[in-house]
């Protein structure tokens, strides 16, 4: 079976490489020439553990990349994995998706093909795509993606479920083709949810909005804990022991970011509103998240009074650990707020590509210490904390492994604002640090 994957970002590239590893002949298609050039040299344009090794293993064997849509001619299945970012009103912007569908048309002929939409799309989109492809010999399948950046390759081979939405469940042809492609997962007894388009589309939004709501719930509670002297970490732990609640996504912090939760929550709100239903709970989830970072920033400001001329180490740049993705990163939002207040920021992330992306995003000068405005990006955590007035933890890494005694000697003032509640409070306090967490002292 020959497969094309249109869009080679976080989702498409993992899909292409993963399917190649499962033995399929795969072509990745993207409009970004630089990306394709890099990929054909076996270099990954984005950072994910094990991704580059797998890419190198299959490139120019059963995996190739191109900017041309021509390979669609030979393909039995086409996966659409283009971005669906947020538009100015908060809706999912489907321009990339529709443009890919239009381009694809030139290469469709009488041969039967399955077109699979992997991008996160609002309810009704698969139906619209089928409408656009009316008269062509295709079936359109909804197959939302659930991978987590940072462990995306692992997630490809170990999904918790595979969701497949079809136009007509009595039409067995596309179902059988999808079950063949995902035969490896069938053998592993991964649950398959075979349903209609609308249900499949909504499963994706429901899952992301629920997780976001869990985060906003604990974040709101952390504000009260902070005020009354309760410890949110102990509360989360106790709550999580209740199996009905579970311990995941209950760590209070400065809010969720990334390329999915913020935009998907907003897009779900719009889908409710477009159907004249008031999305009370989901709107609150979004609002709590927007407020959380401001609340934390006020905490920092409240400590110093005036941030003008103060220097901070911001630990973590990407939106979560082990990724280079800066989209909607709370660390970047915090950096912007600090810079706007006249502070000097020394940023650090363990992932080299996250540091590179920050340098490129702010168009910083490239030198040994990378600087521009009042922002410096450093390769070494000890360089980042040197002479700072405060340390701010913005991304959820385990910084306890660092030498906090040494850090204590390097900083100007021993103050930590732990935006992810990751530090061993007792330990750092014993070393003379003042500690401010999120609902935790
Ligand atoms: N990133 C995640 O963790 C994740 C997880 C689950 C679902 N999703 C969803 O998957 C989709 C893709 O997300 P992503 O993070 O991979 O996006 P991305 O921005 O990393 O990648 C999108 C790619 O599509 C390419 N592209 C745009 N228009 C194109 C066209 N007409 N033809 C060919 N290529 C085109 C872009 O150049 C880019 O390389 C989105 O709908 C997203 O919501 C993302």
Coordinates of C-alpha atoms and ligand atoms in Angstrom, one line a residue:
X1 CA 0.0 0.0 0.0
X2 CA 1.4 3.4 -1.0
X3 CA 0.8 6.3 1.4
X4 CA 1.2 10.1 1.1
X5 CA 1.3 12.4 4.1
X6 CA 0.5 16.0 3.4
X7 CA 2.0 18.4 5.9
X8 CA 5.2 17.3 7.6
X9 CA 5.1 19.2 11.0
X10 CA 4.9 17.5 14.4
X11 CA 1.9 15.3 13.4
X12 CA 2.7 14.6 9.7
X13 CA 6.4 13.9 10.2
X14 CA 5.8 11.4 13.0
X15 CA 3.0 9.8 11.0
X16 CA 5.3 9.5 7.9
X17 CA 8.2 8.1 9.8
X18 CA 6.1 5.8 11.9
X19 CA 4.3 4.3 8.9
X20 CA 7.7 3.9 7.2
X21 CA 8.9 2.0 10.2
X22 CA 5.8 -0.2 10.0
X23 CA 6.9 -1.1 6.5
X24 CA 4.8 1.1 4.2
X25 CA 6.1 3.1 1.3
X26 CA 5.6 6.7 2.3
X27 CA 6.0 10.1 0.7
X28 CA 5.8 13.2 2.8
X29 CA 4.6 16.4 1.1
X30 CA 5.0 19.9 2.4
X31 CA 4.9 23.4 0.9
X32 CA 8.0 24.4 3.0
X33 CA 11.0 23.9 0.6
X34 CA 13.6 24.3 3.4
X35 CA 11.9 21.7 5.5
X36 CA 11.8 19.2 2.6
X37 CA 15.4 19.8 1.7
X38 CA 16.4 19.2 5.3
X39 CA 14.3 16.1 5.5
X40 CA 15.7 14.6 2.4
X41 CA 19.2 14.9 3.9
X42 CA 17.9 12.9 6.9
X43 CA 17.7 15.9 9.2
X44 CA 14.6 16.6 11.3
X45 CA 13.5 20.2 11.2
X46 CA 11.9 19.7 14.7
X47 CA 13.1 18.0 17.9
X48 CA 11.5 14.8 19.1
X49 CA 13.3 12.0 20.9
X50 CA 14.2 9.1 18.4
X51 CA 12.7 11.0 15.4
X52 CA 16.0 11.7 13.6
X53 CA 17.2 8.1 14.1
X54 CA 14.1 6.7 12.5
X55 CA 14.2 9.3 9.7
X56 CA 17.8 8.3 8.9
X57 CA 16.8 4.6 8.9
X58 CA 14.1 5.0 6.3
X59 CA 15.1 8.0 4.2
X60 CA 15.5 7.3 0.5
X61 CA 14.5 3.7 1.1
X62 CA 10.7 3.5 1.8
X63 CA 10.5 7.2 2.8
X64 CA 10.9 10.3 0.7
X65 CA 9.9 13.9 0.8
X66 CA 8.8 16.4 -1.8
X67 CA 7.1 19.7 -2.4
X68 CA 5.2 18.2 -5.3
X69 CA 1.7 16.7 -5.0
X70 CA 2.5 14.4 -7.8
X71 CA 3.0 11.3 -5.5
X72 CA -0.7 11.5 -4.7
X73 CA -1.3 9.9 -8.2
X74 CA 0.3 6.7 -7.0
X75 CA -1.1 6.7 -3.5
X76 CA -3.8 4.5 -2.1
X77 CA -4.2 6.6 1.1
X78 CA -3.5 10.3 1.7
X79 CA -3.2 11.6 5.2
X80 CA -3.8 15.3 5.6
X81 CA -1.8 16.7 8.6
X82 CA -1.6 20.4 7.8
X83 CA -1.9 23.0 10.6
X84 CA -5.3 24.3 11.7
X85 CA -4.3 27.4 13.7
X86 CA -6.6 29.9 15.4
X87 CA -8.1 32.7 13.2
X88 CA -8.7 36.2 14.5
X89 CA -12.1 35.3 15.9
X90 CA -10.9 32.1 17.7
X91 CA -12.2 29.7 15.0
X92 CA -10.0 27.0 13.6
X93 CA -8.5 28.4 10.4
X94 CA -9.0 25.8 7.7
X95 CA -7.3 27.6 4.9
X96 CA -4.3 25.2 4.8
X97 CA -6.6 22.2 4.8
X98 CA -8.8 23.4 2.0
X99 CA -5.8 24.6 0.0
X100 CA -4.3 21.1 0.3
X101 CA -7.6 19.5 -0.8
X102 CA -7.8 21.8 -3.8
X103 CA -4.2 21.0 -4.8
X104 CA -4.8 17.3 -4.4
X105 CA -7.6 17.4 -6.9
X106 CA -5.2 17.7 -9.9
X107 CA -3.8 14.3 -9.1
X108 CA -6.9 12.4 -8.4
X109 CA -8.1 10.1 -11.2
X110 CA -10.5 7.1 -11.6
X111 CA -8.4 5.1 -9.1
X112 CA -10.0 4.7 -5.6
X113 CA -8.3 6.5 -2.8
X114 CA -8.9 7.1 0.9
X115 CA -8.4 10.7 2.1
X116 CA -7.7 10.7 5.9
X117 CA -8.0 14.0 7.9
X118 CA -5.6 13.8 10.8
X119 CA -5.6 17.6 11.5
X120 CA -7.8 18.7 14.3
X121 CA -10.9 20.1 12.6
X122 CA -14.2 21.4 13.7
X123 CA -17.3 19.3 13.5
X124 CA -18.6 19.3 9.9
X125 CA -15.2 19.6 8.2
X126 CA -15.0 16.0 6.9
X127 CA -18.4 16.5 5.4
X128 CA -17.2 19.7 3.7
X129 CA -14.1 18.0 2.3
X130 CA -16.2 15.2 0.9
X131 CA -18.4 17.9 -0.7
X132 CA -15.4 19.6 -2.3
X133 CA -14.3 16.2 -3.6
X134 CA -17.8 15.3 -4.9
X135 CA -17.5 13.3 -8.1
X136 CA -14.0 11.9 -7.3
X137 CA -13.6 8.2 -6.4
X138 CA -12.6 8.8 -2.8
X139 CA -13.8 8.1 0.7
X140 CA -13.0 10.7 3.4
X141 CA -12.0 9.4 6.9
X142 CA -11.6 11.3 10.1
X143 CA -8.7 10.1 12.2
X144 CA -7.8 12.6 14.8
X145 CA -4.3 12.5 16.3
X146 CA -3.6 12.3 20.1
X147 CA 0.2 12.3 20.2
X148 CA 1.9 14.3 22.9
X149 CA 4.8 16.5 21.9
X150 CA 7.9 15.5 23.8
X151 CA 7.1 11.8 23.6
X152 CA 5.5 11.8 20.1
X153 CA 7.4 8.8 18.6
X154 CA 6.6 6.7 21.7
X155 CA 3.0 7.8 21.3
X156 CA 2.8 6.8 17.7
X157 CA 3.7 3.2 18.5
X158 CA 1.7 3.1 21.7
X159 CA -1.5 5.0 21.2
X160 CA -4.2 4.6 23.8
X161 CA -6.9 4.5 21.2
X162 CA -7.4 4.9 17.5
X163 CA -10.4 6.9 16.5
X164 CA -11.9 6.5 13.0
X165 CA -14.9 8.4 11.6
X166 CA -16.6 7.4 8.4
X167 CA -19.4 8.8 6.3
X168 CA -21.3 5.5 6.1
X169 CA -20.5 2.7 8.4
X170 CA -22.1 0.1 6.0
X171 CA -19.4 1.0 3.4
X172 CA -16.7 -1.5 4.5
X173 CA -14.1 -0.5 2.0
X174 CA -12.5 2.5 3.8
X175 CA -12.9 0.7 7.2
X176 CA -10.9 -2.3 5.9
X177 CA -8.2 -0.1 4.4
X178 CA -7.8 1.8 7.7
X179 CA -7.7 -1.4 9.7
X180 CA -5.0 -2.8 7.4
X181 CA -2.9 0.4 7.8
X182 CA -3.3 0.2 11.5
X183 CA -3.1 -3.6 11.7
X184 CA 0.0 -3.4 13.9
X185 CA -2.2 -1.6 16.6
X186 CA -5.1 -4.1 16.1
X187 CA -2.6 -6.9 16.9
X188 CA -1.6 -5.0 20.0
X189 CA -5.2 -4.9 21.1
X190 CA -5.3 -1.1 21.1
X191 CA -9.0 0.0 21.2
X192 CA -10.4 1.1 17.9
X193 CA -13.4 3.5 17.9
X194 CA -15.2 3.2 14.7
X195 CA -17.9 5.9 14.4
X196 CA -19.3 8.6 12.3
X197 CA -17.5 11.8 11.2
X198 CA -19.1 14.1 13.7
X199 CA -18.4 11.9 16.7
X200 CA -14.8 11.4 15.7
X201 CA -14.3 15.1 15.2
X202 CA -15.7 15.9 18.5
X203 CA -13.8 13.2 20.4
X204 CA -10.6 15.2 19.7
X205 CA -12.0 18.5 21.0
X206 CA -13.7 16.9 23.9
X207 CA -10.5 15.2 25.0
X208 CA -8.3 18.3 24.8
X209 CA -11.0 20.5 26.4
X210 CA -11.4 18.1 29.3
X211 CA -7.7 18.0 30.0
X212 CA -7.5 21.7 29.8
X213 CA -10.4 22.0 32.2
X214 CA -8.6 19.7 34.7
X215 CA -5.6 22.0 34.6
X216 CA -7.7 25.2 34.9
X217 CA -9.6 23.6 37.8
X218 CA -6.5 22.9 39.9
X219 CA -5.0 26.3 38.9
X220 CA -8.0 28.1 40.2
X221 CA -7.9 26.1 43.4
X222 CA -4.2 27.0 43.7
X223 CA -5.1 30.7 44.0
X224 CA -7.2 30.0 47.0
X225 CA -4.6 27.7 48.5
X226 CA -2.1 30.4 48.1
X227 CA -4.2 32.9 50.0
X228 CA -5.2 30.6 52.9
X229 CA -1.9 28.7 53.3
X230 CA -3.1 25.4 52.0
X231 CA -0.6 23.3 49.9
X232 CA -2.0 22.6 46.4
X233 CA 0.5 19.8 45.8
X234 CA -0.8 17.8 48.8
X235 CA -4.4 18.6 47.6
X236 CA -3.6 17.3 44.1
X237 CA -1.9 14.2 45.5
X238 CA -4.9 13.4 47.7
X239 CA -7.4 14.1 44.9
X240 CA -5.4 11.9 42.5
X241 CA -5.5 8.9 44.7
X242 CA -9.3 8.8 44.0
X243 CA -9.3 6.6 40.9
X244 CA -12.4 8.4 39.6
X245 CA -10.3 11.6 39.5
X246 CA -6.8 10.3 38.6
X247 CA -3.5 12.0 39.2
X248 CA -2.8 13.3 35.7
X249 CA -3.1 16.9 34.7
X250 CA -3.6 18.0 38.3
X251 CA -0.3 19.8 38.8
X252 CA -1.0 23.5 39.4
X253 CA 1.1 26.0 37.5
X254 CA 1.1 29.0 35.3
X255 CA -1.3 27.5 32.8
X256 CA -1.4 25.4 29.7
X257 CA 0.2 26.4 26.4
X258 CA 1.3 24.7 23.2
X259 CA 0.0 24.3 19.7
X260 CA -3.2 22.5 20.8
X261 CA -5.0 23.2 24.1
X262 CA -5.3 27.0 23.8
X263 CA -6.5 26.9 20.2
X264 CA -8.7 23.8 20.5
X265 CA -10.5 25.1 23.6
X266 CA -11.2 28.4 21.7
X267 CA -12.3 26.5 18.6
X268 CA -14.7 24.4 20.7
X269 CA -16.2 27.5 22.2
X270 CA -16.8 28.8 18.7
X271 CA -18.4 25.5 17.7
X272 CA -20.9 25.8 20.6
X273 CA -21.6 29.5 19.7
X274 CA -22.0 28.7 16.0
X275 CA -24.7 26.3 17.1
X276 CA -26.3 28.8 19.5
X277 CA -25.4 27.0 22.7
X278 CA -23.6 28.9 25.5
X279 CA -20.4 27.0 26.4
X280 CA -20.3 28.0 30.1
X281 CA -17.7 25.6 31.4
X282 CA -15.3 25.6 28.5
X283 CA -15.3 29.4 28.4
X284 CA -14.3 29.4 32.1
X285 CA -11.5 27.0 31.4
X286 CA -10.1 29.4 28.8
X287 CA -10.5 32.4 31.1
X288 CA -8.8 30.8 34.1
X289 CA -5.9 29.9 31.8
X290 CA -5.6 33.5 30.5
X291 CA -5.7 34.9 34.0
X292 CA -3.3 32.4 35.6
X293 CA -0.1 33.8 34.1
X294 CA -1.2 37.4 34.9
X295 CA -1.8 36.3 38.5
X296 CA 1.7 34.7 38.7
X297 CA 3.3 37.8 37.1
X298 CA 1.6 40.0 39.7
X299 CA 3.1 37.8 42.4
X300 CA 6.6 38.5 41.0
X301 CA 5.9 42.2 40.6
X302 CA 4.5 42.3 44.2
X303 CA 7.7 41.0 45.6
X304 CA 10.0 43.6 43.9
X305 CA 7.6 46.5 43.6
X306 CA 9.3 47.7 40.4
X307 CA 10.8 45.3 37.8
X308 CA 12.6 47.9 35.8
X309 CA 16.3 47.0 35.6
X310 CA 15.9 43.7 37.5
X311 CA 17.4 40.6 36.0
X312 CA 15.7 37.2 35.9
X313 CA 16.6 33.7 34.9
X314 CA 13.7 32.1 33.1
X315 CA 14.2 28.3 33.2
X316 CA 12.4 26.6 30.3
X317 CA 11.4 28.3 27.0
X318 CA 9.3 25.7 25.2
X319 CA 5.7 25.0 26.3
X320 CA 6.6 21.7 27.9
X321 CA 9.7 19.6 28.5
X322 CA 11.6 17.7 25.7
X323 CA 10.2 19.8 22.9
X324 CA 11.4 22.8 20.9
X325 CA 7.8 24.0 20.3
X326 CA 7.4 27.6 21.5
X327 CA 3.8 28.0 20.3
X328 CA 1.7 29.6 23.1
X329 CA 4.5 28.8 25.6
X330 CA 3.8 30.3 29.0
X331 CA 7.5 30.9 29.3
X332 CA 7.5 33.1 26.2
X333 CA 4.4 35.0 27.5
X334 CA 6.2 35.6 30.8
X335 CA 9.4 36.7 29.1
X336 CA 7.3 39.3 27.1
X337 CA 5.7 40.6 30.3
X338 CA 9.1 40.9 32.0
X339 CA 10.6 42.7 29.0
X340 CA 7.6 45.0 28.8
X341 CA 8.2 45.9 32.5
X342 CA 11.9 46.9 31.8
X343 CA 13.4 43.7 33.3
X344 CA 16.4 41.9 31.8
X345 CA 15.8 38.2 31.0
X346 CA 18.3 35.3 30.8
X347 CA 16.5 32.4 29.2
X348 CA 17.5 28.8 29.3
X349 CA 16.0 25.5 28.1
X350 CA 17.6 22.0 28.1
X351 CA 16.6 21.4 24.5
X352 CA 19.1 23.1 22.1
X353 CA 16.5 23.6 19.4
X354 CA 14.1 25.4 21.8
X355 CA 16.9 27.9 22.5
X356 CA 17.6 28.2 18.8
X357 CA 13.9 28.8 18.1
X358 CA 13.8 31.5 20.8
X359 CA 16.9 33.2 19.3
X360 CA 15.2 33.1 15.8
X361 CA 11.8 34.3 17.1
X362 CA 13.2 37.3 18.9
X363 CA 15.7 37.8 16.0
X364 CA 18.5 38.0 18.6
X365 CA 22.1 38.6 17.5
X366 CA 24.1 35.5 17.2
X367 CA 27.2 35.6 19.4
X368 CA 28.5 33.4 22.2
X369 CA 26.1 34.9 24.6
X370 CA 23.1 35.5 22.4
X371 CA 21.5 38.8 23.1
X372 CA 19.1 41.4 21.8
X373 CA 16.7 43.8 23.6
X374 CA 17.1 42.8 27.2
X375 CA 16.9 39.1 26.4
X376 CA 19.8 36.7 26.6
X377 CA 19.6 33.0 25.7
X378 CA 22.2 30.8 27.4
X379 CA 23.3 27.3 26.8
X380 CA 24.2 26.7 30.4
X381 CA 21.8 26.9 33.3
X382 CA 24.6 28.1 35.7
X383 CA 25.3 31.0 33.2
X384 CA 21.6 31.8 33.1
X385 CA 21.3 32.2 36.9
X386 CA 24.5 34.2 37.4
X387 CA 23.9 37.5 39.0
X388 CA 20.1 37.4 38.8
X389 CA 17.6 39.1 41.1
X390 CA 15.3 36.1 40.9
X391 CA 14.8 32.7 39.3
X392 CA 11.6 31.9 37.5
X393 CA 10.7 28.3 36.6
X394 CA 8.5 28.3 33.6
X395 CA 8.6 24.8 32.0
X396 CA 8.0 21.6 34.0
X397 CA 11.4 20.0 34.1
X398 CA 12.9 18.4 37.2
X399 CA 15.4 21.0 38.2
X400 CA 16.1 19.3 41.5
X401 CA 18.9 17.5 39.8
X402 CA 20.8 20.8 39.5
X403 CA 23.3 21.9 42.1
X404 CA 21.2 24.4 44.1
X405 CA 24.1 25.1 46.5
X406 CA 26.2 26.3 43.5
X407 CA 23.1 28.2 42.1
X408 CA 22.8 29.9 45.5
X409 CA 26.3 31.2 45.2
X410 CA 25.8 32.5 41.7
X411 CA 22.6 34.5 42.1
X412 CA 22.5 38.1 43.3
X413 CA 19.3 37.4 45.4
X414 CA 18.1 34.0 46.5
X415 CA 14.5 34.1 45.3
X416 CA 12.7 31.4 43.3
X417 CA 9.3 31.8 41.6
X418 CA 8.4 28.2 40.8
X419 CA 5.7 28.4 38.2
X420 CA 5.5 24.6 37.9
X421 CA 5.8 23.6 41.5
X422 CA 8.6 21.2 40.7
X423 CA 11.3 22.1 43.3
X424 CA 11.9 20.4 46.6
X425 CA 10.8 23.4 48.7
X426 CA 12.4 22.2 52.0
X427 CA 15.8 21.7 50.3
X428 CA 16.0 25.1 48.6
X429 CA 14.7 26.9 51.7
X430 CA 17.4 25.2 53.7
X431 CA 19.9 26.7 51.3
X432 CA 18.5 30.1 52.1
X433 CA 16.3 30.6 49.1
X434 CA 12.9 32.4 49.4
X435 CA 10.4 30.2 47.6
X436 CA 7.1 31.2 45.9
X437 CA 5.2 28.5 44.2
X438 CA 1.7 28.3 42.8
X439 CA -0.5 27.6 45.8
X440 CA 2.6 26.3 47.6
X441 CA 5.0 27.9 50.0
Ligands
LIG1 N1 1.4 19.2 17.5 C1 0.6 18.4 18.3 O1 1.0 18.0 19.4 C2 -0.7 17.9 17.7 C3 -1.3 16.8 18.4 C4 -2.5 16.4 17.9 C5 -3.1 17.0 16.8 N2 -2.5 18.1 16.2 C6 -3.2 18.7 15.1 O2 -2.5 18.3 13.9 C7 -2.5 19.3 12.9 C8 -1.0 19.6 12.6 O3 -0.4 20.1 13.7 P1 1.2 20.2 13.7 O4 1.6 20.6 15.1 O5 1.8 19.1 13.1 O6 1.4 21.5 12.8 P2 2.7 22.1 12.2 O7 2.5 23.6 12.0 O8 3.9 21.6 12.9 O9 2.8 21.4 10.7 C9 1.9 21.7 9.7 C10 2.7 21.5 8.4 O10 1.8 21.6 7.3 C11 2.5 22.3 6.2 N3 1.5 22.8 5.2 C12 0.6 23.9 5.4 N4 -0.1 24.0 4.3 C13 0.2 22.9 3.4 C14 -0.2 22.5 2.2 N5 -1.2 23.1 1.5 N6 0.4 21.4 1.6 C15 1.4 20.8 2.3 N7 1.8 21.1 3.5 C16 1.3 22.2 4.1 C17 3.3 23.3 6.9 O11 4.4 23.8 6.1 C18 3.8 22.6 8.1 O12 5.0 21.9 7.9 C19 -3.2 20.5 13.6 O13 -4.6 20.4 13.2 C20 -3.1 20.2 15.1 O14 -4.1 20.8 15.8 C21 -1.3 18.5 16.7

